Amino acid sequence: MLDYIWPALLNLLSPANIAIIIVSGFIGTLAGAMPGVSASAITAIFIPFTVWLPTDIAIVALIALYASATYGGSITAILYRIPGTPTSVMTTIDGYEMTKKGRSGEALMLSRFYSLLGGLIGGLFIIFMTPLFVDIAIMFRSQEIFALILMALAFLATFEGGVKALLSAFFGFFLATIGQDPLTGIFRFTFDIPLMGGGLGIVPVFLGLFAVSEILRLMEGELHPFVASEKYRFRELLTPSWNFFKKSAPLIFVIAIPIGFLIGVLPGVGATTAAVVSYTMAKGMSKKPEEWGKGIPEGVAVPEAANNAAAMGTLVLTLTLGIPGGATAALILGALIMHGATPGRYIFKDNPLLGYTILLGAIISNIVFYVTAPIVIRMFVKLGEFLRRNIPQMAVLIVFFSIIGTYVIRNSVFDSATVLVLGIIGYLMSKCKIPLGPAAITFVLGPLAEKYFRRALDISRGDFTTFVSSPVSISIYVLTLALIVLPRIYLKMKQAKDPEKTN
Amino acid sequence: MSLFFIYSSLQLPKTRWTIVGPEVWPMIVLIGIMVTSFISLLELILKRKTISKSKSKLGKIYIKRMVATIIYIVSYAVTFYYTGFLFSTIITTTLYLMYVGLKPWKALITSFIYASFALITFPVLLFIPLPTGFGIFRDITSSILILLGR
């Protein structure tokens, strides 16, 4: 392996190749920050422009776009509560709360730093631990993946607000059932409207629930965002404090990065689920779960580290077995085939230099977007400062991004209607104190949950005990129970020991 | 609503090749919605006194402004396809901003900035086509795009 790493590194570090990665990183960050322009969309758009590049650099440029767009999505999530990409939906929760408290600069720094950390460690994982992770991922069957999804649901119900969080979660699952059933092709709840056949798009649902409902809240005069005035000194905000780094290290290095990477490796699960699961798990492990969702810095660091580690993880199966780990990985796989390379383990056997250049390129692209991000952040922060003083202009900007962001995905009128209807529903939900986060999360998890639930039952001929029949799924349930119950027992014990301090 | 959708689920055609049909998962989810809604409602009834007290603290809710916002979103989404993104952004945004209290020149400048941003970012820099509308709107938008090299 080491015989190939050095030549691959020399190849990547040529000025022309670095320039290509920088340009890709900049475009990716900017595009990721535009609501509606998902990492997959920007990767797809740029595939034709990589035809004239050598195969290795073309793939590295696409990976740089993917990784930087994954990060870029967090910029608008933090500043405007609009997740630029679905992967940054969890960052929205605490990131925006930090912005409301006048700590947006810190939130942006945390997002940038932990994205880099997640991407770098995820990249190192790919190089050194790929064979091991492939073995683990292959062990996961339908019932085990379903157990992982139930784990996320259990954490949501426990930590997001009890019954109302569950109601929101079921609503998200329901939204995901609208459209064509992927297993039988039967249309559900479409009322013979052809446009509804494709189901609700992830971007219109998120923009409706988060962006439009936010505008309605802004315009009713009840909520005043960006209340705190803040000066952005980026020199002081390059890295988090050593104390915070030390304090959050267990959540980042034990949960966010390994879990994020592992979920990224699982076929079809992807970076959004990684952010969701690691956020909920980290919240469960946290000593103060009640502070999550109210602007805790760990709430930004954990999902950002996890989604970038997952973005790296999705490349594992793509490059070693030719199975894409997610939508963007599928596009990268297509680009590899377009360039005449054979994806799968033969990449490393027949053309190891290509394989290792791609893997190292994934790591270098993470460093590149760490450098390019401040320019994009500055642009968005300046805009944020202006909008802080001009709420109607901000409302208009959110509508503008929502409509354009919806249009560029599918060019569909139906999607615009979805944004509006879900905006009103989201507004009513927030008036009834029903959290919106669980609905967004289960909307992403819904198709996976149903697919694995039905597949497991089909294979077991309808036997429900299949969900508790394997050691892996039992371990997941036990772990879930432990993560919910143990912190409470720990708190109770602590309270019994020192009631004043615990209170 | 849940009952209606459960009824719709039961009307879905059955399949012979799968043990779990397309109606099972939606029914589980809808029953979940019904149960959690019922419990939430019970909680609401039990805490009714507290809520009625807190409601009075909410203050003035600007219904007219909210309705105007909804109308603005609908009209922006609709005109987006028929007049194209440029004219839709300029016309609807200017009118809305004027309604919510901005001076006409300020509203017009803001709309122009947003429209120019959309023009430069999406069709020019990111190669993402946006609707140019029909008739004269399409002609004007297309001419501007040609001038910008697209």
XYZ file of C-alpha atoms in Angstrom:
653
model
C 0.000 0.000 0.000
C 2.736 2.481 0.985
C 4.401 1.925 -2.423
C 1.436 3.632 -4.036
C 0.667 6.346 -1.475
C 3.756 8.462 -2.171
C 3.384 8.558 -5.993
C -0.347 9.206 -5.560
C 0.402 12.125 -3.234
C 2.956 13.595 -5.674
C 0.408 13.304 -8.462
C -2.247 15.100 -6.436
C 0.026 17.885 -5.252
C 0.859 19.165 -8.746
C -0.216 22.852 -9.083
C -2.792 22.104 -11.790
C -4.448 19.383 -9.742
C -4.487 21.501 -6.576
C -6.078 24.334 -8.595
C -8.800 21.954 -9.825
C -9.478 20.774 -6.275
C -9.597 24.392 -4.986
C -12.073 25.421 -7.693
C -14.201 22.331 -7.000
C -14.064 23.012 -3.250
C -15.127 26.628 -3.708
C -17.988 25.794 -6.091
C -19.088 22.908 -3.878
C -19.169 25.070 -0.732
C -21.068 27.841 -2.516
C -23.514 25.394 -4.103
C -24.015 23.532 -0.823
C -24.896 26.833 0.827
C -27.681 27.382 -1.725
C -30.818 25.699 -0.445
C -32.035 23.174 -2.969
C -28.686 22.605 -4.616
C -27.915 19.266 -2.988
C -24.512 17.591 -3.009
C -25.938 15.086 -5.512
C -27.244 17.863 -7.769
C -23.948 19.714 -7.904
C -22.008 16.479 -8.483
C -24.374 15.525 -11.308
C -24.119 18.980 -12.887
C -20.329 18.833 -12.935
C -19.839 15.286 -14.220
C -19.920 16.441 -17.891
C -17.217 19.039 -17.177
C -14.804 16.406 -15.889
C -14.705 14.437 -19.150
C -11.592 16.271 -20.326
C -9.725 15.593 -17.059
C -7.631 12.482 -16.321
C -9.728 9.811 -14.561
C -8.112 10.181 -11.127
C -8.345 13.991 -11.034
C -11.889 13.935 -12.421
C -13.012 11.659 -9.606
C -11.082 13.677 -6.992
C -12.724 16.893 -8.291
C -16.151 15.254 -7.904
C -15.290 14.032 -4.408
C -14.098 17.586 -3.532
C -17.433 18.935 -4.777
C -19.325 16.343 -2.759
C -17.367 16.897 0.478
C -17.441 20.693 0.243
C -21.147 20.796 -0.676
C -21.850 18.596 2.360
C -20.098 21.238 4.475
C -21.550 24.235 2.583
C -25.071 23.102 3.486
C -24.384 23.953 7.107
C -23.739 27.670 6.383
C -27.365 28.542 5.583
C -28.541 25.974 8.149
C -26.754 27.977 10.845
C -27.452 31.482 9.576
C -31.003 31.186 8.223
C -32.337 27.860 9.541
C -32.435 26.586 5.967
C -30.470 23.377 5.512
C -28.517 23.940 2.284
C -28.318 20.182 1.815
C -30.364 17.459 3.548
C -27.217 16.313 5.385
C -27.164 19.547 7.387
C -30.699 19.197 8.764
C -29.399 18.312 12.241
C -26.974 21.248 12.213
C -30.015 23.504 11.760
C -31.345 22.624 15.215
C -28.507 23.883 17.424
C -26.728 26.012 14.801
C -29.671 28.349 14.349
C -30.251 28.518 18.097
C -26.615 29.637 18.459
C -27.206 32.296 15.786
C -30.236 33.569 17.712
C -27.961 33.931 20.736
C -25.445 35.942 18.691
C -22.976 33.050 18.368
C -23.232 32.380 14.629
C -19.496 32.969 14.086
C -18.691 30.291 16.645
C -21.262 27.918 15.135
C -19.786 28.424 11.657
C -16.280 27.829 12.982
C -17.372 24.650 14.782
C -19.122 23.394 11.691
C -16.036 24.081 9.568
C -13.557 22.578 12.032
C -15.535 19.427 12.785
C -16.397 18.927 9.114
C -12.659 18.883 8.447
C -12.024 16.552 11.366
C -14.791 14.166 10.301
C -13.646 14.243 6.700
C -9.974 13.744 7.560
C -10.497 10.872 9.974
C -13.117 9.383 7.655
C -10.557 9.615 4.839
C -7.929 7.846 6.962
C -10.506 5.178 7.833
C -11.068 4.532 4.126
C -7.394 4.003 3.498
C -6.541 1.815 6.439
C -9.773 0.133 7.496
C -11.716 -0.442 4.287
C -11.570 -4.271 4.353
C -12.772 -4.410 7.975
C -15.693 -2.048 7.404
C -16.801 -3.920 4.325
C -17.045 -7.101 6.422
C -19.138 -5.337 9.092
C -21.496 -3.717 6.579
C -22.142 -7.003 4.842
C -23.226 -8.496 8.196
C -26.111 -5.986 8.441
C -29.352 -7.512 7.168
C -32.774 -5.890 6.817
C -33.810 -6.507 10.435
C -30.550 -5.022 11.761
C -30.870 -1.861 9.677
C -34.498 -1.598 10.823
C -33.266 -1.947 14.409
C -30.886 0.986 13.787
C -33.823 3.080 12.540
C -35.915 2.123 15.590
C -32.943 3.189 17.677
C -33.095 6.671 16.117
C -36.889 6.769 16.738
C -36.477 5.722 20.371
C -33.932 8.477 20.927
C -36.195 11.024 19.247
C -39.120 10.112 21.494
C -36.941 10.178 24.577
C -35.060 13.383 24.018
C -37.078 15.544 21.601
C -40.248 16.063 23.597
C -42.078 12.797 24.317
C -45.452 12.164 22.691
C -45.392 15.326 20.572
C -42.009 14.327 19.155
C -43.433 10.888 18.349
C -46.455 12.497 16.672
C -44.097 14.607 14.590
C -42.014 11.505 13.791
C -45.072 9.539 12.628
C -46.120 12.504 10.508
C -42.705 12.437 8.805
C -43.060 8.680 8.196
C -46.506 9.318 6.717
C -45.230 12.010 4.333
C -42.638 9.519 3.122
C -45.348 6.974 2.191
C -46.978 9.329 -0.343
C -46.251 8.333 -3.942
C -45.361 5.079 -5.632
C -44.655 2.117 -3.365
C -41.067 1.150 -4.265
C -41.637 -2.590 -3.751
C -44.913 -3.141 -5.629
C -45.243 -0.021 -7.794
C -48.729 0.699 -6.380
C -49.583 4.396 -5.941
C -50.469 5.451 -2.398
C -52.377 8.592 -1.376
C -51.813 10.223 -4.770
C -55.544 10.750 -5.519
C -54.861 10.036 -9.210
C -52.720 13.168 -9.511
C -49.797 12.139 -11.759
C -47.407 14.713 -10.232
C -47.818 13.053 -6.829
C -46.669 9.693 -8.187
C -43.029 10.488 -7.564
C -43.744 11.266 -3.932
C -42.758 14.334 -1.964
C -39.250 15.590 -2.633
C -36.857 15.916 0.271
C -36.000 19.535 -0.567
C -39.619 20.829 -0.783
C -40.473 19.049 2.467
C -37.489 20.526 4.296
C -37.934 23.987 2.810
C -41.636 23.917 3.679
C -41.221 22.667 7.231
C -38.234 24.805 8.110
C -38.055 27.818 5.798
C -41.658 28.772 4.977
C -42.922 28.047 8.489
C -40.096 30.288 9.713
C -41.236 33.132 7.434
C -44.790 32.820 8.735
C -43.510 32.905 12.311
C -41.366 35.939 11.477
C -44.234 37.792 9.883
C -46.752 37.153 12.658
C -44.528 39.279 14.879
C -44.003 36.687 17.585
C -40.444 35.643 16.897
C -37.466 37.929 16.430
C -34.403 36.112 15.145
C -30.862 37.490 15.196
C -31.549 39.400 18.359
C -27.935 39.596 19.401
C -25.406 41.807 17.694
C -22.105 40.155 16.968
C -18.731 41.052 15.522
C -17.065 38.365 13.464
C -13.356 38.049 14.026
C -12.359 35.034 12.030
C -8.774 35.073 13.291
C -10.087 34.352 16.758
C -12.495 31.765 15.463
C -10.214 29.503 13.482
C -10.364 26.533 15.866
C -12.406 25.700 18.941
C -10.951 26.226 22.388
C -8.872 23.400 23.826
C -11.389 23.025 26.670
C -14.291 22.521 24.272
C -12.247 20.149 22.132
C -11.387 18.067 25.201
C -14.954 18.170 26.541
C -16.541 17.133 23.253
C -13.837 14.585 22.320
C -15.744 11.503 23.603
C -18.851 12.474 21.600
C -16.807 13.213 18.474
C -14.301 10.358 18.542
C -16.478 7.638 20.081
C -19.860 8.436 18.495
C -19.903 11.000 15.676
C -16.983 9.911 13.514
C -17.090 6.078 13.944
C -20.904 5.849 13.823
C -21.070 8.370 10.969
C -18.464 6.497 9.000
C -20.086 3.109 9.666
C -23.508 4.381 8.588
C -21.898 5.906 5.499
C -20.520 2.471 4.664
C -23.989 0.868 4.875
C -25.425 0.789 1.378
C -28.217 3.263 0.721
C -28.239 4.846 4.169
C -26.037 7.904 3.654
C -24.741 11.021 5.384
C -28.141 12.445 6.450
C -28.959 9.334 8.481
C -25.422 9.422 9.897
C -25.983 12.969 11.152
C -29.389 12.023 12.594
C -28.261 8.855 14.380
C -25.036 10.326 15.749
C -26.843 13.484 16.947
C -29.505 11.488 18.773
C -26.929 9.060 20.196
C -24.654 11.882 21.328
C -27.622 13.570 22.946
C -28.402 10.321 24.737
C -24.806 10.025 25.932
C -24.588 13.667 26.945
C -24.677 14.595 30.609
C -27.127 17.391 29.808
C -29.486 16.104 27.077
C -32.017 18.834 27.918
C -29.582 21.475 26.589
C -29.497 19.906 23.141
C -31.673 21.755 20.657
C -31.227 25.011 22.543
C -27.945 26.076 20.974
C -25.356 23.734 22.470
C -22.035 23.816 20.512
C -21.809 19.993 20.557
C -25.097 20.006 18.600
C -23.205 21.546 15.678
C -19.921 19.666 16.097
C -21.423 16.150 16.266
C -23.632 16.138 13.112
C -20.977 17.972 11.087
C -18.239 15.498 12.042
C -20.639 12.610 11.401
C -21.949 13.709 7.999
C -18.462 14.358 6.655
C -17.169 11.050 8.013
C -20.197 9.414 6.381
C -19.492 11.214 3.094
C -16.110 9.466 3.177
C -17.714 6.208 4.292
C -20.027 6.104 1.285
C -16.927 5.785 -0.896
C -15.874 2.498 0.712
C -18.387 0.189 -0.950
C -18.337 2.319 -4.103
C -14.634 1.791 -4.626
C -14.179 -1.711 -3.211
C -17.343 -3.533 -4.290
C -18.882 -1.149 -6.813
C -21.958 -0.717 -4.575
C -22.786 2.972 -4.024
C -23.235 3.982 -0.398
C -25.571 6.826 -1.343
C -26.936 8.923 -4.214
C -23.769 10.965 -4.714
C -21.586 7.869 -4.458
C -23.714 6.376 -7.258
C -22.912 9.418 -9.406
C -19.197 9.080 -8.679
C -19.472 5.413 -9.618
C -21.106 6.437 -12.911
C -18.305 8.929 -13.554
C -15.714 6.189 -12.965
C -17.447 3.946 -15.510
C -17.718 6.903 -17.917
C -13.943 7.297 -17.702
C -13.448 3.644 -18.592
C -12.393 2.411 -15.133
C -13.833 -0.776 -13.667
C -15.186 -0.047 -10.191
C -14.844 -2.665 -7.525
C -11.890 -4.369 -5.900
C -10.133 -4.564 -9.302
C -9.387 -0.848 -9.070
C -6.899 -1.645 -6.314
C -5.641 -4.796 -8.069
C -5.257 -3.569 -11.650
C -4.704 0.149 -11.128
C -3.700 0.736 -7.508
C -2.291 4.201 -8.271
C -5.759 5.301 -9.425
C -7.387 3.788 -6.335
C -5.004 5.439 -3.867
C -5.034 8.784 -5.726
C -8.817 8.831 -5.310
C -8.609 7.919 -1.619
C -5.887 10.488 -0.873
C -7.742 13.041 -2.988
C -10.738 12.611 -0.672
C -8.532 13.617 2.275
C -6.872 16.550 0.480
C -10.225 17.888 -0.718
C -11.317 18.165 2.934
C -8.276 20.324 3.686
C -8.981 22.444 0.606
C -12.549 23.319 1.575
C -11.339 24.217 5.069
C -9.301 26.915 3.309
C -11.977 28.040 0.815
C -14.884 28.069 3.289
C -14.086 31.416 5.045
C -14.551 33.305 1.767
C -18.019 31.824 1.326
C -18.799 32.254 5.036
C -17.812 35.950 4.881
C -20.197 36.470 1.981
C -23.072 34.855 3.849
C -22.259 36.481 7.195
C -22.254 39.980 5.639
C -25.619 39.195 4.126
C -26.804 37.857 7.487
C -25.781 41.070 9.254
C -27.794 43.122 6.795
C -30.834 40.863 7.040
C -30.710 40.904 10.818
C -31.811 44.522 10.632
C -34.284 44.015 7.771
C -36.731 41.211 8.535
C -39.041 41.717 5.492
C -36.027 41.486 3.162
C -34.972 38.315 4.939
C -38.443 36.801 4.612
C -38.333 37.568 0.904
C -34.866 36.043 0.600
C -36.072 32.819 2.236
C -39.067 32.645 -0.140
C -36.705 33.360 -3.032
C -34.319 30.539 -2.039
C -37.202 28.173 -1.313
C -38.920 28.631 -4.674
C -35.712 28.581 -6.729
C -34.257 25.746 -4.637
C -37.404 23.704 -5.180
C -37.513 24.420 -8.889
C -33.923 23.422 -9.692
C -34.415 19.901 -8.337
C -37.350 18.632 -10.421
C -38.768 21.637 -12.324
C -42.146 20.808 -10.779
C -45.148 22.993 -9.856
C -46.211 20.257 -7.449
C -43.005 20.781 -5.435
C -43.780 24.491 -5.030
C -47.258 23.574 -3.750
C -45.642 21.076 -1.349
C -43.409 23.836 0.033
C -46.388 26.062 0.721
C -48.678 23.389 2.231
C -45.930 22.007 4.466
C -44.945 25.543 5.423
C -48.446 26.128 6.775
C -48.508 22.707 8.484
C -45.067 23.392 9.966
C -46.237 26.746 11.247
C -49.332 25.189 12.868
C -47.186 22.425 14.372
C -44.823 24.915 15.938
C -47.790 26.870 17.303
C -48.936 23.632 18.980
C -45.377 23.150 20.336
C -44.858 20.048 18.192
C -41.161 19.879 17.248
C -40.432 19.948 13.511
C -37.087 18.134 13.640
C -38.482 14.606 14.168
C -40.792 14.962 11.125
C -37.868 15.974 8.924
C -35.747 13.128 10.257
C -38.345 10.403 9.800
C -39.173 11.718 6.348
C -35.596 10.792 5.412
C -35.651 7.516 7.316
C -39.194 6.562 6.201
C -38.479 4.830 2.874
C -35.558 2.939 4.413
C -37.602 1.931 7.474
C -40.445 0.620 5.323
C -38.147 -1.157 2.877
C -36.220 -3.007 5.571
C -39.343 -3.692 7.668
C -41.152 -5.296 4.736
C -38.117 -7.071 3.375
C -37.353 -8.641 6.774
C -40.961 -9.832 7.104
C -41.079 -11.104 3.526
C -37.907 -13.137 4.023
C -39.148 -14.559 7.354
C -42.593 -15.326 5.824
C -44.334 -12.855 8.132
C -42.621 -13.910 11.359
C -42.242 -10.803 13.583
C -39.687 -12.545 15.824
C -37.196 -12.026 12.987
C -36.601 -8.525 14.385
C -35.182 -9.953 17.604
C -33.650 -13.133 16.250
C -30.138 -11.995 15.374
C -27.362 -11.134 17.828
C -26.658 -7.873 15.937
C -30.233 -6.573 16.223
C -30.479 -7.689 19.876
C -27.209 -5.821 20.540
C -28.658 -2.696 18.896
C -31.829 -2.891 21.033
C -29.794 -3.464 24.191
C -27.526 -0.547 23.302
C -30.571 1.663 22.641
C -32.100 0.729 25.973
C -28.792 1.247 27.729
C -28.265 4.676 26.155
C -31.741 5.767 27.217
C -31.798 4.246 30.676
C -28.180 4.447 31.865
C -27.829 8.255 31.728
C -30.993 8.520 33.836
C -29.737 5.995 36.371
C -26.419 7.850 36.418
C -28.214 11.162 36.998
C -30.402 9.658 39.739
C -27.331 8.261 41.476
C -25.561 11.591 41.135
C -28.632 13.386 42.445
C -28.830 11.047 45.417
C -25.150 11.701 46.123
C -25.175 15.471 45.697
C -28.731 16.828 45.235
C -27.811 20.528 45.248
C -25.115 20.288 42.579
C -27.238 18.107 40.293
C -30.198 20.472 40.509
C -57.661 12.662 8.756
C -55.848 9.550 9.950
C -59.081 7.542 9.708
C -59.570 8.751 6.151
C -56.052 7.701 5.183
C -56.413 4.354 6.980
C -59.548 3.801 4.902
C -57.553 4.777 1.771
C -54.815 2.307 2.804
C -57.370 -0.495 3.086
C -58.543 0.279 -0.464
C -55.051 -0.264 -1.905
C -54.799 -3.305 -4.212
C -53.399 -6.440 -2.576
C -50.347 -8.140 -4.023
C -49.758 -11.882 -4.260
C -45.978 -11.816 -4.434
C -45.314 -10.050 -1.139
C -46.388 -11.110 2.348
C -46.477 -7.532 3.623
C -48.528 -5.410 1.241
C -48.192 -1.687 0.481
C -50.955 -0.877 2.989
C -49.272 -2.297 6.120
C -46.585 0.322 6.805
C -48.867 3.354 6.211
C -51.455 1.781 8.538
C -48.880 1.304 11.305
C -47.782 4.926 10.861
C -51.355 6.276 10.763
C -52.326 4.328 13.886
C -49.215 5.862 15.474
C -50.440 9.328 14.470
C -53.901 8.613 15.920
C -52.562 7.301 19.227
C -50.017 10.108 19.713
C -52.584 12.759 18.678
C -55.061 11.338 21.192
C -52.485 11.395 23.989
C -51.401 14.948 23.025
C -55.038 16.028 23.072
C -55.507 14.520 26.519
C -52.408 16.347 27.725
C -53.797 19.561 26.227
C -57.126 19.146 28.015
C -55.371 18.443 31.285
C -53.168 21.521 30.916
C -55.900 23.745 29.466
C -55.783 26.264 32.262
C -52.048 26.859 31.885
C -52.348 27.236 28.115
C -55.175 29.761 28.252
C -53.028 31.835 30.601
C -49.953 31.693 28.372
C -52.032 32.431 25.265
C -52.939 35.827 26.553
C -49.228 36.641 26.765
C -48.586 35.989 23.069
C -49.393 39.540 22.055
C -50.637 40.877 18.778
C -50.551 38.499 15.870
C -50.365 40.238 12.509
C -52.977 38.225 10.623
C -53.085 40.566 7.611
C -49.331 40.436 7.202
C -49.366 36.649 7.454
C -52.122 36.353 4.843
C -50.158 38.747 2.606
C -47.081 36.542 3.057
C -49.006 33.427 2.048
C -50.440 35.260 -0.983
C -46.928 36.445 -1.856
C -45.504 32.902 -1.711
C -48.360 31.516 -3.840
C -48.149 34.307 -6.408
C -44.353 34.073 -6.578
C -44.518 30.303 -7.140
C -47.208 30.652 -9.818
C -45.736 33.626 -11.702
C -42.302 31.958 -11.520
C -43.399 29.622 -14.329
C -45.465 32.028 -16.411
C -43.420 35.241 -16.335
C -40.044 33.631 -15.687
C -37.815 33.961 -12.654
C -36.606 37.512 -13.443
C -39.972 39.227 -13.782
C -41.590 37.099 -11.107
C -38.896 38.048 -8.578
C -38.990 41.744 -9.457
C -42.783 42.195 -9.619
C -44.035 40.078 -6.709
C -41.175 40.941 -4.365
C -41.488 44.691 -4.958
C -45.248 44.605 -4.342
C -44.902 42.502 -1.203
C -42.113 44.611 0.292
C -44.122 47.756 -0.390
C -47.123 46.192 1.359
C -45.094 45.344 4.477
C -43.925 48.932 4.736
C -40.768 49.430 2.695
C -40.331 52.556 0.600
C -40.948 51.854 -3.136
C -37.354 52.580 -4.175
C -35.992 50.342 -1.404
C -38.386 47.554 -2.373
C -37.415 47.865 -6.036
C -33.668 47.830 -5.324
C -34.019 44.751 -3.076
C -35.988 42.923 -5.790
C -33.397 43.853 -8.411
C -30.560 42.597 -6.196
C -32.293 39.235 -5.637
C -33.211 38.874 -9.317
C -29.634 39.685 -10.380
C -28.272 37.230 -7.822
C -30.503 34.484 -9.234
C -29.493 35.412 -12.758
C -25.755 35.373 -12.109
C -25.618 32.396 -9.753
C -27.908 29.833 -11.322
C -27.961 30.087 -15.145
C -24.552 31.785 -15.511
C -22.235 30.344 -12.845
C -23.868 27.024 -11.945
C -25.364 26.267 -15.410
C -28.764 25.604 -13.812
C -31.547 26.798 -16.131
C -34.398 28.706 -14.503
C -37.808 29.271 -16.156
C -37.842 32.162 -18.588
C -41.658 32.367 -18.856
C -43.768 32.817 -21.963
C -44.165 35.426 -24.703
C -42.519 38.784 -24.169
C -41.187 37.699 -20.743
C -39.297 34.824 -22.351
C -37.922 37.073 -25.108
C -36.583 39.655 -22.670
C -35.127 37.107 -20.198
C -33.528 35.102 -23.029
C -31.962 38.268 -24.469
C -30.424 39.112 -21.087
C -29.104 35.565 -20.746
C -27.589 35.729 -24.254
C -25.898 39.002 -23.311
C -24.378 37.226 -20.309
C -23.099 34.405 -22.521
C -25.827 31.784 -21.844
